Structures are given as C-alpha cells and as structure tokens.
XYZ file of C-alpha atoms in Angstrom:
645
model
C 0.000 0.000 0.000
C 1.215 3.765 -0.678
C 0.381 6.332 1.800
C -1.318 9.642 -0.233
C -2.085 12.574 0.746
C -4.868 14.653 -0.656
C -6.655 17.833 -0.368
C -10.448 18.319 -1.464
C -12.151 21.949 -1.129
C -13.795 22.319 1.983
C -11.907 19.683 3.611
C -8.980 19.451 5.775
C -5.980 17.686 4.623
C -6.215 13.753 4.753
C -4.608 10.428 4.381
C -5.576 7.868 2.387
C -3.556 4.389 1.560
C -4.032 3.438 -2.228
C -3.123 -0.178 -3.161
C -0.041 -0.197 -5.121
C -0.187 0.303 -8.936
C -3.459 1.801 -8.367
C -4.708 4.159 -11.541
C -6.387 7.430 -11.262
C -9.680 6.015 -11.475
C -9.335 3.257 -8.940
C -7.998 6.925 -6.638
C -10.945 8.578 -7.152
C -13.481 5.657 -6.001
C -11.715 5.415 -2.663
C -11.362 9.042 -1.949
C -15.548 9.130 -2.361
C -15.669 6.162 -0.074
C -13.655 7.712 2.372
C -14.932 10.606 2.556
C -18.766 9.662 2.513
C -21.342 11.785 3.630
C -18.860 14.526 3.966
C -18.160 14.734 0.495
C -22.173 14.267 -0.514
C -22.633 17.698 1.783
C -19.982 20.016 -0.461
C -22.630 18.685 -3.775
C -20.127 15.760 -4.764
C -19.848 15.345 -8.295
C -17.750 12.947 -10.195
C -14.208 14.408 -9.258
C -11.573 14.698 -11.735
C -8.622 14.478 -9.709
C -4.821 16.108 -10.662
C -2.007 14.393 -9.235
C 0.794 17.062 -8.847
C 4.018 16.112 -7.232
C 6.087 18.193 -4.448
C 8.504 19.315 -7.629
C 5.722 20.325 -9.950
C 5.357 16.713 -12.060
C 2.024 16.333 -13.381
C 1.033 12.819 -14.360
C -0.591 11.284 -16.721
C -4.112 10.010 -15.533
C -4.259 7.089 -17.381
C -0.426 5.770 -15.695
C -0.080 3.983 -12.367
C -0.112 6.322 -8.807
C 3.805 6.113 -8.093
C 5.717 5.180 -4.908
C 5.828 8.459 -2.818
C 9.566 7.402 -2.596
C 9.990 7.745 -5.942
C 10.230 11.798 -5.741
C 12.463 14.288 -3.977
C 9.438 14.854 -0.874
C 6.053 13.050 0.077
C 3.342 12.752 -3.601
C 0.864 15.265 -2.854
C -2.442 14.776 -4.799
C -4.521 18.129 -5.011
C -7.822 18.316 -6.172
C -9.259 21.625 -6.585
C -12.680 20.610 -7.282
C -12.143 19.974 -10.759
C -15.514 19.636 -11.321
C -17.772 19.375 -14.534
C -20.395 21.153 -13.017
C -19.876 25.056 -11.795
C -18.459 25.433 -8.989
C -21.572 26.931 -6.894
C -24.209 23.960 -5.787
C -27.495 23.680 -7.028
C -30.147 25.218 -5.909
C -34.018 23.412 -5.023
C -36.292 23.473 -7.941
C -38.380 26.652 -8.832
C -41.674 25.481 -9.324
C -42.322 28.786 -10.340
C -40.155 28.481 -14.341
C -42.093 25.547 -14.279
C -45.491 25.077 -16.517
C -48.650 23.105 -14.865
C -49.052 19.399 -16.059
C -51.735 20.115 -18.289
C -49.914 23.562 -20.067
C -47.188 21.490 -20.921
C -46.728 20.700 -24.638
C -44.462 17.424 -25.858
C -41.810 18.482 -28.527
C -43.250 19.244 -32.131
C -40.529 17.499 -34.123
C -40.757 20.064 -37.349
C -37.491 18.393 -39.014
C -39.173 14.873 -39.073
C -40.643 13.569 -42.280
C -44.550 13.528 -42.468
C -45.953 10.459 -39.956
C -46.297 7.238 -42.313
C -49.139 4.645 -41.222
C -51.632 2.312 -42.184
C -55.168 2.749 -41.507
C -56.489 2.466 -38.237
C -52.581 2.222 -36.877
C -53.579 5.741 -34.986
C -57.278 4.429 -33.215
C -55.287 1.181 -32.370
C -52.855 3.135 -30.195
C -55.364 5.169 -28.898
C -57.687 2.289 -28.084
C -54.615 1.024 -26.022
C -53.535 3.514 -24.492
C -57.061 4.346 -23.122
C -57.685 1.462 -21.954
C -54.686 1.025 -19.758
C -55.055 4.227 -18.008
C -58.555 3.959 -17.347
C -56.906 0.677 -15.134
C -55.274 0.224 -11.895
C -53.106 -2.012 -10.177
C -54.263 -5.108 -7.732
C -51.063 -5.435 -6.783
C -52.149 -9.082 -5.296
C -53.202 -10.324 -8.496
C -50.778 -10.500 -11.576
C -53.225 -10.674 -14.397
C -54.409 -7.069 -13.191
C -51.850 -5.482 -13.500
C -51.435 -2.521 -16.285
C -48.980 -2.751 -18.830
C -46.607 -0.410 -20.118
C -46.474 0.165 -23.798
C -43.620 -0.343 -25.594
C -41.881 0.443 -29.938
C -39.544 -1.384 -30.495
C -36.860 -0.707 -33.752
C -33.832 -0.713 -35.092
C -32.253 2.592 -34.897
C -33.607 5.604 -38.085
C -36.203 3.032 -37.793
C -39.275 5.359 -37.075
C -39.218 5.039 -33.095
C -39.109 8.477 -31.954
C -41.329 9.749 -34.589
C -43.957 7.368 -33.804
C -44.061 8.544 -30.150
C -43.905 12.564 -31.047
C -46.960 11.218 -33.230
C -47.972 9.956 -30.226
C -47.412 13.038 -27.706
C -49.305 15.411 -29.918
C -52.021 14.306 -31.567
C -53.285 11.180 -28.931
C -57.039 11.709 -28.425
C -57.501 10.651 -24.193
C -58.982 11.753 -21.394
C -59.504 10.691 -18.243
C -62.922 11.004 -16.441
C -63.832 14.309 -17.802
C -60.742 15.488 -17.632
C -57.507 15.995 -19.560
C -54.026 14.027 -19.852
C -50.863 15.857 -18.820
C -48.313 14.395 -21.773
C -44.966 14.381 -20.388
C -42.116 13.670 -23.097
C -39.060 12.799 -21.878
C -36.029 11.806 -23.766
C -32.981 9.662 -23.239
C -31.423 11.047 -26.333
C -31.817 13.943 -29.212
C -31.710 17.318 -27.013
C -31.408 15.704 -24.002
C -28.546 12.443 -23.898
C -27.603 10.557 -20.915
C -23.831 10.921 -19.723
C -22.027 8.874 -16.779
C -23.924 11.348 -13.949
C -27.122 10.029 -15.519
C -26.030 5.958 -15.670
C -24.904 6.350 -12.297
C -28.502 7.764 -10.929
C -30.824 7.008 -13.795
C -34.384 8.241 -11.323
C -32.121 11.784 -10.985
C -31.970 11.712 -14.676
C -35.857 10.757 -15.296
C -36.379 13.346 -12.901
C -34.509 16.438 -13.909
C -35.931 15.662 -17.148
C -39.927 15.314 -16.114
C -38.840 18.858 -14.523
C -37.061 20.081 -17.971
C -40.309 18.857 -20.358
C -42.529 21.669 -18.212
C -39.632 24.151 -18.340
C -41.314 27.350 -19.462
C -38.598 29.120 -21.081
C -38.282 25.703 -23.421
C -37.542 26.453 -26.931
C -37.415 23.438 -29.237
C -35.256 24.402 -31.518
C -32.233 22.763 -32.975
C -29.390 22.943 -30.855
C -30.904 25.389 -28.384
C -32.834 22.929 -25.957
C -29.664 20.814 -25.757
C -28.127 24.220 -24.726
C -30.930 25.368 -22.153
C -30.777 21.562 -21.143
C -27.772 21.901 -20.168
C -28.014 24.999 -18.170
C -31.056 23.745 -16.331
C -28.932 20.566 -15.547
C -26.527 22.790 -13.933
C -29.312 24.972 -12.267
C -31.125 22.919 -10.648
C -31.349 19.801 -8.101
C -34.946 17.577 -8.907
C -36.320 15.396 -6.510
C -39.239 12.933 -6.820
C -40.747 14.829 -3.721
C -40.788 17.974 -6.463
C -41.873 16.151 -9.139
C -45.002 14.097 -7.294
C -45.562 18.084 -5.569
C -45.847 19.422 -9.613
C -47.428 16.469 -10.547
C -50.351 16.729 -7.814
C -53.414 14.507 -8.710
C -53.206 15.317 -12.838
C -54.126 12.416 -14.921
C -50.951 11.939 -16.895
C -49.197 10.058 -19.841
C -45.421 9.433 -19.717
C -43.960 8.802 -22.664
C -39.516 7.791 -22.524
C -37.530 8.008 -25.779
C -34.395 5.569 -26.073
C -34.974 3.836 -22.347
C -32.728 1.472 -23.729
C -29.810 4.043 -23.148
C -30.583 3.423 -19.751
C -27.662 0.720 -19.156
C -28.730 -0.461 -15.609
C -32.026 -1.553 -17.365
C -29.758 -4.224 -19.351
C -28.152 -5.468 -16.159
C -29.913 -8.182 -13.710
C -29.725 -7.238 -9.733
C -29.404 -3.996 -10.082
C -30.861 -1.272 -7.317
C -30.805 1.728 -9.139
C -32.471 0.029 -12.126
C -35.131 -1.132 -9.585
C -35.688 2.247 -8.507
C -36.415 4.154 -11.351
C -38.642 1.186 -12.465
C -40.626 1.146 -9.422
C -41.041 4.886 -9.373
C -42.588 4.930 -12.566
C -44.696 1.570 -11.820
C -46.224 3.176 -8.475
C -47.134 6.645 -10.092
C -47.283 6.295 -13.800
C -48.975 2.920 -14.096
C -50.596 1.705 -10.779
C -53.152 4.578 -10.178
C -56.112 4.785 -12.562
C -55.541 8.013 -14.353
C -51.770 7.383 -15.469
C -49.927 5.585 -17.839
C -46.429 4.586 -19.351
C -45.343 4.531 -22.868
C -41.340 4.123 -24.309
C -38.861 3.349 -27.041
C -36.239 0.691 -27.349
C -34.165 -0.464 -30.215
C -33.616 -3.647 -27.789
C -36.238 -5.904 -27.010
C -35.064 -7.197 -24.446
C -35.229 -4.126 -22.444
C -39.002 -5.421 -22.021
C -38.447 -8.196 -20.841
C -35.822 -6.770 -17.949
C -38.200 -3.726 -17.278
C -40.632 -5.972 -16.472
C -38.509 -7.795 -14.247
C -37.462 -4.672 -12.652
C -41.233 -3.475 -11.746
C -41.504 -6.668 -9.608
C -38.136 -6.796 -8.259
C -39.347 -7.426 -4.697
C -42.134 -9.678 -5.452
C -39.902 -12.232 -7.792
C -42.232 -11.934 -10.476
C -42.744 -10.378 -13.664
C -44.634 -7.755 -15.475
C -45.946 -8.128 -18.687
C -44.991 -5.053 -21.633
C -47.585 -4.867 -24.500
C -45.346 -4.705 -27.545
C -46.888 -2.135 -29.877
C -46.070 -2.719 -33.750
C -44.567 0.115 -35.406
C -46.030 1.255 -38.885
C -44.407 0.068 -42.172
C -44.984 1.621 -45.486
C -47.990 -0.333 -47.090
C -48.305 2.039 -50.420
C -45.596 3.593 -52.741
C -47.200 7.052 -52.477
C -46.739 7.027 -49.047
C -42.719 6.102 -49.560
C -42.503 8.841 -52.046
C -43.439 11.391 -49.648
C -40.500 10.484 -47.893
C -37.825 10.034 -50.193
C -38.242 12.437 -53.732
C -35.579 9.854 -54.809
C -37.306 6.464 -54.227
C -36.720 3.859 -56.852
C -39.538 1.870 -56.585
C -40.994 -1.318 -54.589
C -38.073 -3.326 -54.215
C -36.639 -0.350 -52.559
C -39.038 -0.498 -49.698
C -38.772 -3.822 -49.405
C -34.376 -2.994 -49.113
C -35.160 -1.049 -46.190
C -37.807 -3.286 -44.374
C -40.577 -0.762 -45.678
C -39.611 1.210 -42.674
C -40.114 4.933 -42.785
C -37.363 5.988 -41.429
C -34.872 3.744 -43.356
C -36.878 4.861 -46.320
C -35.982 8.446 -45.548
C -32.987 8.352 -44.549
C -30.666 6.146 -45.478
C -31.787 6.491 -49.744
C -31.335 9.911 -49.189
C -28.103 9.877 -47.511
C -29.061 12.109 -45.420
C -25.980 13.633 -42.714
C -27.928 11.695 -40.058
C -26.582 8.212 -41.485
C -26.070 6.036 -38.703
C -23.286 4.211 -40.343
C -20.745 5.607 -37.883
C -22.989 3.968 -34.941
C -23.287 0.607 -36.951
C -19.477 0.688 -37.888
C -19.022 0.897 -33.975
C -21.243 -2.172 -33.402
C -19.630 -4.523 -35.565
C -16.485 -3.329 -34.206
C -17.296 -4.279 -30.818
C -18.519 -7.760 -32.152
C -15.683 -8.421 -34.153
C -12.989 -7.999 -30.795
C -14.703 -11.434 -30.066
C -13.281 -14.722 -30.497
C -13.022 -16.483 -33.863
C -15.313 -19.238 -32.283
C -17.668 -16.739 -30.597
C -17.659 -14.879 -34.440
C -18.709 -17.957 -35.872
C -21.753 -18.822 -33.469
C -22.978 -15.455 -34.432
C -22.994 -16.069 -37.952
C -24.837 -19.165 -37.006
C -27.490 -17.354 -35.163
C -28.164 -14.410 -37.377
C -28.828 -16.927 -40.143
C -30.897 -18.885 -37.529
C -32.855 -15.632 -36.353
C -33.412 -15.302 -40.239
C -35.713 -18.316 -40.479
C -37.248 -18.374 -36.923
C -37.115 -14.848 -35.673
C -35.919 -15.571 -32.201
C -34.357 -12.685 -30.481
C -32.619 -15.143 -27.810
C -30.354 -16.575 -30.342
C -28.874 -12.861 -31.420
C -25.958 -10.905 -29.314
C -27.488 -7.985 -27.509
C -25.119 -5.172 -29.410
C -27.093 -6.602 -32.740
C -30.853 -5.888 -31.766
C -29.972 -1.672 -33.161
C -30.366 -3.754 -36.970
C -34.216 -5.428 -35.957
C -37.143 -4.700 -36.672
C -39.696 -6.330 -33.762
C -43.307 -7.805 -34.158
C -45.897 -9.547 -32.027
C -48.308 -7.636 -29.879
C -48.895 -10.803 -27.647
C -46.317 -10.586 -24.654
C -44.086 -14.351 -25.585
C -44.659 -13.660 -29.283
C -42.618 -11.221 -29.938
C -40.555 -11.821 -32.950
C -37.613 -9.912 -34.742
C -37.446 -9.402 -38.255
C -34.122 -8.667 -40.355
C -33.807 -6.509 -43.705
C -32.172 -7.353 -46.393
C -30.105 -3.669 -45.494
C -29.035 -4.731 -42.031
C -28.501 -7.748 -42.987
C -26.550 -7.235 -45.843
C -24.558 -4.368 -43.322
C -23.569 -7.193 -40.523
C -22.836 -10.089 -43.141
C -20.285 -7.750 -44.643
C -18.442 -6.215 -41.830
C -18.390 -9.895 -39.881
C -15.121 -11.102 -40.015
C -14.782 -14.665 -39.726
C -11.848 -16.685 -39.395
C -12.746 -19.974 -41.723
C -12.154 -18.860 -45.428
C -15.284 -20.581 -46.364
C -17.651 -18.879 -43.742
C -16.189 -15.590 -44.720
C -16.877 -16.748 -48.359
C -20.486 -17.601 -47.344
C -20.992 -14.201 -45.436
C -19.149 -12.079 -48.214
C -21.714 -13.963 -50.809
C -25.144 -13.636 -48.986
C -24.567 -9.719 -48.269
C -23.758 -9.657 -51.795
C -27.151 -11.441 -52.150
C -29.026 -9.133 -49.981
C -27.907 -6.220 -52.343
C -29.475 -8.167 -55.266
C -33.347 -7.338 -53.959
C -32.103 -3.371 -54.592
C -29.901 -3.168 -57.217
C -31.134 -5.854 -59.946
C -33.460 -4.726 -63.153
C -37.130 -5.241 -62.946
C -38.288 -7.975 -64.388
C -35.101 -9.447 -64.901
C -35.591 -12.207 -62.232
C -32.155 -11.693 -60.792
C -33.696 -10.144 -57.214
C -35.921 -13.458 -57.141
C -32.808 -15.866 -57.598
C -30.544 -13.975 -55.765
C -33.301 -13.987 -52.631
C -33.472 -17.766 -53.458
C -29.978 -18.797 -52.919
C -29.504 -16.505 -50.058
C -32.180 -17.889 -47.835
C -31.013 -22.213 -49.549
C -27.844 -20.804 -47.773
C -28.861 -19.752 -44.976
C -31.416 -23.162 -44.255
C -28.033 -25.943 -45.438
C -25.865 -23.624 -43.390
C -27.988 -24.223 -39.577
C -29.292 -27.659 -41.299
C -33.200 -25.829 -41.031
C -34.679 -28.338 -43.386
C -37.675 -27.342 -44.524
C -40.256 -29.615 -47.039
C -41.086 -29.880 -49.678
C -38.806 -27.229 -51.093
C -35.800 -28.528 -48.661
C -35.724 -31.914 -47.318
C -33.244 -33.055 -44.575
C -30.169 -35.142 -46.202
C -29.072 -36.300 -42.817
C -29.466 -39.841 -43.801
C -27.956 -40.228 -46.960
C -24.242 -39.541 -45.049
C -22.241 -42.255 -43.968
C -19.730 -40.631 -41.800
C -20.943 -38.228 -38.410
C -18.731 -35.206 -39.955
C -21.097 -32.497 -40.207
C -21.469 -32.007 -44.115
C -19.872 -28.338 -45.263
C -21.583 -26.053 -47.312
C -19.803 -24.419 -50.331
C -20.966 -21.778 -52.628
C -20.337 -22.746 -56.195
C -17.721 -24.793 -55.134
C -16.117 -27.405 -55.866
C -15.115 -25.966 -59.495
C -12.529 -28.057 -61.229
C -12.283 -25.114 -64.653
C -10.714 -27.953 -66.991
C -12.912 -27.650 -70.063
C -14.826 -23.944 -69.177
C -14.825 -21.056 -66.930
C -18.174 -20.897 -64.882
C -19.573 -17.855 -66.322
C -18.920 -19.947 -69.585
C -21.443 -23.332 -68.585
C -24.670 -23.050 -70.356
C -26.263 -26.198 -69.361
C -26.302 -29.245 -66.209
C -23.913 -31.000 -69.135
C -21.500 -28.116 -69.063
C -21.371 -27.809 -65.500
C -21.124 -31.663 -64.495
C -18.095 -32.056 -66.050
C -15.945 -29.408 -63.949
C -17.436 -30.566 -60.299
C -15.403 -32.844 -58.731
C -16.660 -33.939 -55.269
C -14.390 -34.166 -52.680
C -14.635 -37.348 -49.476
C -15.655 -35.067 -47.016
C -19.712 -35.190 -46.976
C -20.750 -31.285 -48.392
C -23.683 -29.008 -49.719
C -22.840 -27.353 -52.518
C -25.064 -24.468 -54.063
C -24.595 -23.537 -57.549
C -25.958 -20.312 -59.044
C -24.801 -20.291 -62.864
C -24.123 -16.620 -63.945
C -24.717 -17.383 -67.962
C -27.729 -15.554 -68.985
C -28.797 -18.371 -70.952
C -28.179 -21.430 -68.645
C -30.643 -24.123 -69.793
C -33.648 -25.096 -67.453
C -32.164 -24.193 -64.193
C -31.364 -21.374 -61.810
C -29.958 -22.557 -58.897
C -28.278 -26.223 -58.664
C -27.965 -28.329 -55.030
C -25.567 -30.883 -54.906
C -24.673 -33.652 -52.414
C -21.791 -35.222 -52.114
C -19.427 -37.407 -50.264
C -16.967 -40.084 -50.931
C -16.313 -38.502 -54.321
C -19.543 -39.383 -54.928
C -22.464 -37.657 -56.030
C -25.268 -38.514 -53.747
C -28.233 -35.956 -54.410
C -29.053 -33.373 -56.980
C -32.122 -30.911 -56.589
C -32.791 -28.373 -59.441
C -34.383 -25.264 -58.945
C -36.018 -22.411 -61.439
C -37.495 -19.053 -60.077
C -39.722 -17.320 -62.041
C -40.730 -13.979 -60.968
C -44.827 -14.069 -62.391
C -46.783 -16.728 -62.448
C -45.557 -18.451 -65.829
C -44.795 -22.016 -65.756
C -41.388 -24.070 -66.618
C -41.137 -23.945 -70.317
C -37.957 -26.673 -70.077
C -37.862 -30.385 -69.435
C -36.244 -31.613 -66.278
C -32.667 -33.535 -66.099
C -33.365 -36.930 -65.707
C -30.519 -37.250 -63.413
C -32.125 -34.595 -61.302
C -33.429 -36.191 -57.663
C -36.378 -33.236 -57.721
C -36.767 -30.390 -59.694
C -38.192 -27.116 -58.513
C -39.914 -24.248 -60.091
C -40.770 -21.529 -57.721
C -42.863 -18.733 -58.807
C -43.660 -15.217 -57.198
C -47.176 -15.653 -58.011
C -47.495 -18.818 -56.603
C -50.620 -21.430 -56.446
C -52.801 -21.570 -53.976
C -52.181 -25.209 -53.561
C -49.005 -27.622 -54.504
C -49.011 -29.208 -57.855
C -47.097 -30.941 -60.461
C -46.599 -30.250 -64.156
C -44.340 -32.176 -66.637
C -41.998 -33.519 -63.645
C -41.631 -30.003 -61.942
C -42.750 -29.562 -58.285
C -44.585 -26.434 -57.687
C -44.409 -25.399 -53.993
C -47.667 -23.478 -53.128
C -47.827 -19.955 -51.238
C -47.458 -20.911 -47.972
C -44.952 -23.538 -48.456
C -42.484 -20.647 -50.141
C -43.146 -18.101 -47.304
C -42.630 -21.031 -44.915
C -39.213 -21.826 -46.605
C -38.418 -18.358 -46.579
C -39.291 -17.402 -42.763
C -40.000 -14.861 -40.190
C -38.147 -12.279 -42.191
C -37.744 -13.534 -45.757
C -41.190 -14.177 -46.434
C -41.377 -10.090 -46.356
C -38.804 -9.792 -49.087
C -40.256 -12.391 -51.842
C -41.961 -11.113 -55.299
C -45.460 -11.167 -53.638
C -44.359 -8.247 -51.572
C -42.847 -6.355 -54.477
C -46.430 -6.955 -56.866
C -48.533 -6.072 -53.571
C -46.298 -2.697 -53.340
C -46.972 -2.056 -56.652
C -50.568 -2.864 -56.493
C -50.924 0.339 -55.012
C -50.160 3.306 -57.079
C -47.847 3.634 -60.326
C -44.454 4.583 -59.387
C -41.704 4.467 -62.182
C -39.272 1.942 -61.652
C -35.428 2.314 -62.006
C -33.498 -0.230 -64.728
C-alpha cells in the first residue's frame, strides 16, 4: 500500500492508503468512499482528480499512482474541485419556471418527415392507451396489473417519430378530464452521460422537470443548450416532481430507455428504482400511464422484471407494432428519390430507413453501426462464428434469444402478444452485418461475403429481370443448409444419406474443377457436371450459374461425399406466375420451379414440383417471407411509381 495525501475543497488535509499500482480512477473511487457523507454535503460530483508532485510533475491520468519514494518529498495529490459542473451547488427546484401538467406541450418534431401509417394504426394506439389508463393495479393479483407500452426498432427506424406522433395528436382523457403528456427523452436534445447511468431516477427526474420548463424552446441545438443549463441549475427530486405532478391524470412517454444501461443489467438497485417509481405513479393509479422506445427488445423483458423486483415476479410489456410503409405514395413522400418497390422492401418498408438512409441524409447512422460490428468483431473467432450461425438462424425463426445484444440496433420487432414477440431482419441490415463480420474460416467468410452480396441483389437488380428473385433464393437455400433448417417440400433433410458423423460443409459454387470452361462460360447441367469434382468429405454445394442463358435451371444443389455424387435438386425461379417452359434432367433427384405468383395449392406439371404460397413463405421465414416477389407486386398494387433499370 502507498500512503497519499490529498486535499479536497472544503476539507482538511487527509490520508488515504491506495493499493499499489493503483490508476487514477481506482484513486478517485476510494477518496468518495472515504470521505462519505462529507463529500455528498460540499454537492459531490464525479471528481476529476490532478495528481501534482512536491517538484511540480504532473502525471498522466491514465499511468499507475507512483511510490511516494519515488520523488524528492512526500506525492501530494490536489484536487481543486475539478468539477464538470460550476463550482456553486445547485439550488431546489423553482416550481415557479415551471409550466402546470396540463400547459405542458411534448416536442413538435418540425425536421421529421410527415408520420407514415396504415389505416387504423392511430385508433389502435389510442384504443390502447385508453384502456390502460382507465386501469389500476391489484397489486395481489398479476393478471391485473397494467402494462406499459412499448416500440420497439432498429435505430432511423421510425421510433421516436412514432411517439412525437404519439405526444401530440393522442385523443384521451380521463374522467372528464384531460391528460398531462410528459415527453421525456434519453437522447436527441437531451442524452444521458455517466452522472445520468450512475442515478438514472435523478436523470428521469430532472428531465420530467425540464419537459414543463417554461422558457423551453425546441429548436435545434438550443434545448440541448438550455438543457444543459437547467442541468446545472437545478437539483430535482421525486418529492418535487409528485408536488408538480399533484393529482393530474398523466401520460409518460420515454424516448431511447434502452440508453438506460442499468435496465440491461440483472440485480441492479438503481435500475429497480427508477422502475418502481414509474410503476407506483405512472402505471398503478387509474388516471396514469407509461409509454417508451427501445431499439432492444429485451429491455421489455428486464423492465418488467425490474417493476416486480421485490415480489420475484414479472410484469408483462404490450409490444406495440410500429407502422411500415404499405403504399408507394406514401414512400414517395419520404424520399423524392425512391426507386420503386423493391426499394421499400431494401429497407424493411420502414419509414425511417426509407428516408434516410436512400437519401443519404448527414444523419446516417453508419458511424454507430461501424461501432457495433467493431465491438462484435474484438470477439473470439469461435464466438464470431456462433454469431454467424445465429443471425442466419434468427433469419428463419425470428428468435431474439439466439442474437448478441449489441445486434438488436439492426431489428425490426413484431408480435403484440407478450411471448410472441418476434424480430425481423432486412435485407439492409442484414446485408450491413454479413459484410463487416469477419470470420476466421475462409469458407464462412466466403459464405458471409456472398449472402450480403445477395441481400444487395433485392435493390440493385433490373425489374423484371428475375435476378432479385434468384438472388433472394440462394440466399435464404444458404442460410437453411448452413444451420441444417430443413424445410419440405422445397428442402428436405439429407441427414441420412451420409455415412460418416462429420457435419457435411456447405460451399458456394464450389467445388469448381475449370478444366474444359470457366463458370460464367457453362450453359447447361452438361456443361457444368463435367468441372465438379466432389471431394470425401460429406458437403452441400449451391450452384448459381451466372450465364444468362443457362438451360432449365437457376440454382443447382448438390450432395456429395466419398467422391460421390449422392443428391441433386434443381431449382427455377420465375418472378410471375408463368410455368417451366424446359424439361427436367433426368438425373435430377427433384426439380423445382418456384414462382412469385405462386398457387394456392401444390401441384405438379411435366416432372416439376410447384411449392404453393405458404410452403415458399414457410421456406423463406420470419423475415424472408417479407422480401419475396409477392411483396414487391402487392407494393406495386398500389399506385404507379416508375421503376429504375
């Protein structure tokens, strides 16, 4: 241990011991916990410390606290209050700068796109939101007790502007009376810094307080300014807010709670506070109610949690779908640029994606996604690779469980039911994560590399030309032989025809021998038999011939072990409704011809299998059966919007 001295304003001269090698940071932590309620009474705020030596050394904050031996007389530390706040203490709230409940008006947004919904997404809400605060708690009885409303998004996903949609123009009342709306947010004007993680009630509070500031100016740049200052101003209690509050019917509404990073945790007692306060005054009284954001489902789920923390049970969240764009009018009203259906369908048919990303707008968040993949990528190679696994996996089956945490900013989320919540993938996110994964097998990378290019295909192939359909195709065939999700008719299970237990491998267009043609040069089965030489390790592998002209088939399966072929299933996409006009191999296992007007029920014609419409969205899952043709034709059902070639 090293004897330090130190010297706080206010405060006499003390000793403290600080364990050898100790860092600045490790200092600071015992120099609060020494001085305890001493230091609370001078208004403690996070100290910044300067270590300053008896011959003038400064040192470098992030380096080791030195020997006092090490210097000509005893290390003095010195700390003149190096605060970020000023240096005078805050004073009790002024309820007189402060608006009543019902005066107070929720942020007007004015540099948000126009609001984007279906019809009847507005009375929904409002039927909801009614309902529950017309409710109250029987705190005995779990299936009484209200239930906070939750959106749920990726981020530029529409979150926030569905709850200033919300804030202004929700039609409740209470009784005969009127709803205080109370908009508080977590980010925008208003972002949480380490003061606010450490005491996340103090931050809900000071910024219930701030929302009925009457000097408020929404304005770009100036609230975060006159946030700021009322930060340093003033000290906000939940005594002062329940005083303002008084008996007001009221609707909170929390932007970003996610960014709340106790919420994430388990056993935590500051998380458990600020969930409790707003569960015994914002949802059990008749008369008040709850509403927030996330881009992380899971923050439901742990919310939930959190409300019941003494009682070891949960509460439910009611998940509240978020509006996609259902007409191209409607996308065109966001984005003068749009390009058409398969646009939309690029960007989820999410407004906000719609808006901002094809505009390429300053607001991209691809700095914020750069820094998420970053993050996943410090992982380890065998930690990389079970991720690949279970975004493919989440792909088909839409279970949030299987996917890491720092990846629910690129979901979408669906199911109203609490336990059915699902997450859905675009082909934009995806095609963003596939690309930036780095994975240490050359063939996985290969694989990822491939389908990202594949995701691109929905955007950035003519109409008409079929190449979005195939490309779709092959990316989800991937993604079902890669986590061996077998799926009939279109996909059967080849578990049994292997000899060995190895795990078969799957390869994209691979093995490729190029002895009598290059593969852009194979225009038939014929052409392309002759360069594919199996290998004796069992393996997948997908073929999608790039001649323009390849007879009869788009996409070729093969199985193989032994050096021998075992299985071969042809496939042909056709983006209408127009049947195979070519016979079948006859070496070919199956052969299948999937259209994007498909039957209502299976059939066969002239040896090709023709999957019916629920057997292709079934084969192409919770997120890809949003993606396929019959999206595209319904978009386009709706108004005539030119298409890019």
């Amino acid at each position: 241990m090293i004897d330090v001295w130190f010297k706080v304003d206010g405060l006499e001269a003390d000793l403290l011991e600080v364990p050898d090698g100790a860092v600045i940071a490790q200092f600071r932590n015992a120099v609060k916990s020494h001085l305890g309620k001493e230091l609370q009474e001078i208004a403690a705020r996070e100290l910044k410390v300067s270590f300053i030596t008896a011959n003038s050394d400064r040192l470098d904050p992030g380096k080791p606290v030195p020997d006092a031996t090490s210097f000509e007389s005893p290390l003095i530390v010195v700390s003149p209050l190096l605060l970020r706040e000023p240096k005078q203490a805050k004073i009790s709230l002024d309820f007189s700068i402060l608006k009543p409940p019902l005066e107070i008006r929720p942020p007007p947004s004015p540099d948000l796109p126009r609001f984007v919904c279906p019809e009847g997404w507005k009375s929904e809400v409002e039927f909801t939101i009614q309902n529950q605060l017309d409710a109250r708690d029987f705190e005995l009885c779990e299936s009484h007790r209200v239930e906070p409303l939750a959106v749920c998004r990726c981020s530029r996903g529409g979150k926030t502007r569905a709850l200033y949609e919300m804030a202004n123009n929700i039609n409740i009342t209470y009784g005969n009376k009127a709803v205080a709306v109370i908009f508080v947010s977590f980010n925008d004007y208003s972002p949480l810094d380490q003061r606010d993680q450490e005491n996340p009630l103090e931050a809900l509070l000071l910024r219930i307080a701030f929302a009925a500031f009457k000097d408020i100016q929404y304005k770009p740049g100036t609230t975060k300014e006159q946030f700021e200052a009322f930060r340093k101003s003033y000290h906000v209690t939940t005594s002062d807010v329940l005083y303002w509050l008084g008996q007001s019917p009221a609707l909170l509404i929390v932007d970003e709670l996610n960014n709340l990073s106790t919420i994430a945790g388990r056993n935590s007692d500051k998380a458990a506070e600020i969930a409790n306060f707003i569960k015994q005054y914002f949802l059990a009284p008749a008369g008040r109610y709850f509403v927030f954001s996330s881009h992380i489902l899971s923050t439901l789920e742990s919310l939930g949690v959190y409300m019941e923390f003494k009682t070891s049970s949960e509460r439910n969240v009611l998940l509240q779908e978020l509006p996609l764009v259902d007409d191209l009018s409607s996308a065109r009203t966001l984005n003068k640029h749009f390009r058409g259906a398969r646009e939309a369908i690029y960007y989820g048919l999410m407004p906000g994606l719609i808006h901002d990303r094809s505009e390429k707008s300053p607001k991209s968040v691809n700095v914020k996604w750069s820094a998420i993949m970053t993050e996943v990528n410090k992982k380890s190679p065998v930690e990389r690779q079970a991720t690949f696994f279970k975004i493919l996996k989440s792909l088909l089956d839409g279970d949030v469980g299987r996917i890491p945490t720092e990846l629910h900013a690129f979901l979408d989320a669906t199911g109203s039911v609490p336990g059915s919540e699902r997450v859905r993938w675009s082909p934009h996110h995806l095609e963003f994560v596939l690309s930036r994964l780095i994975l240490d097998d050359l063939n996985d990378d290969k694989l990822a590399n491939s389908m990202a290019s594949l995701c691109k295909k929905v955007l950035e192939s003519k109409e008409s030309s079929g190449d979005g359909w195939e490309g779709l195709f092959v990316l989800f065939l991937l993604a079902r032989c890669i986590t061996k999700s077998w799926e009939e008719p279109i996909l059967s299970g080849f578990d049994g025809l292997f000899a060995s237990n190895e795990q078969p491998v799957v390869l994209f267009d691979s093995p490729f021998l190029v002895g009598f043609k290059f593969y852009d040069q194979c225009e038939c089965w014929a052409d392309l038999k002759k360069e594919i030489v199996p290998g004796e390790a069992p393996a997948i592998s997908i073929y999608y011939p790039t001649h323009a002209k390849f007879k009869a088939y788009d996409v070729i399966l093969v199985i193989s072990e032994n050096k021998v072929v075992k299985r071969i299933i042809g496939y042909q996409l056709k983006e209408g409704s127009n049947d195979a006009t070519q016979h079948v191999e006859p070496e070919f296992h199956q052969s299948f011809a999937l259209k994007g007007v498909s039957p209502s029920g299976s059939r066969c014609k002239n040896n090709w299998t023709i999957p019916n419409d629920q057997e292709i969205d079934k084969f192409f899952g919770v997120s890809g059966a949003h993606w396929t043709p019959k999206q595209w034709k319904k978009l386009l059902a709706t108004v005539s919007v030119p298409q890019k070639e």
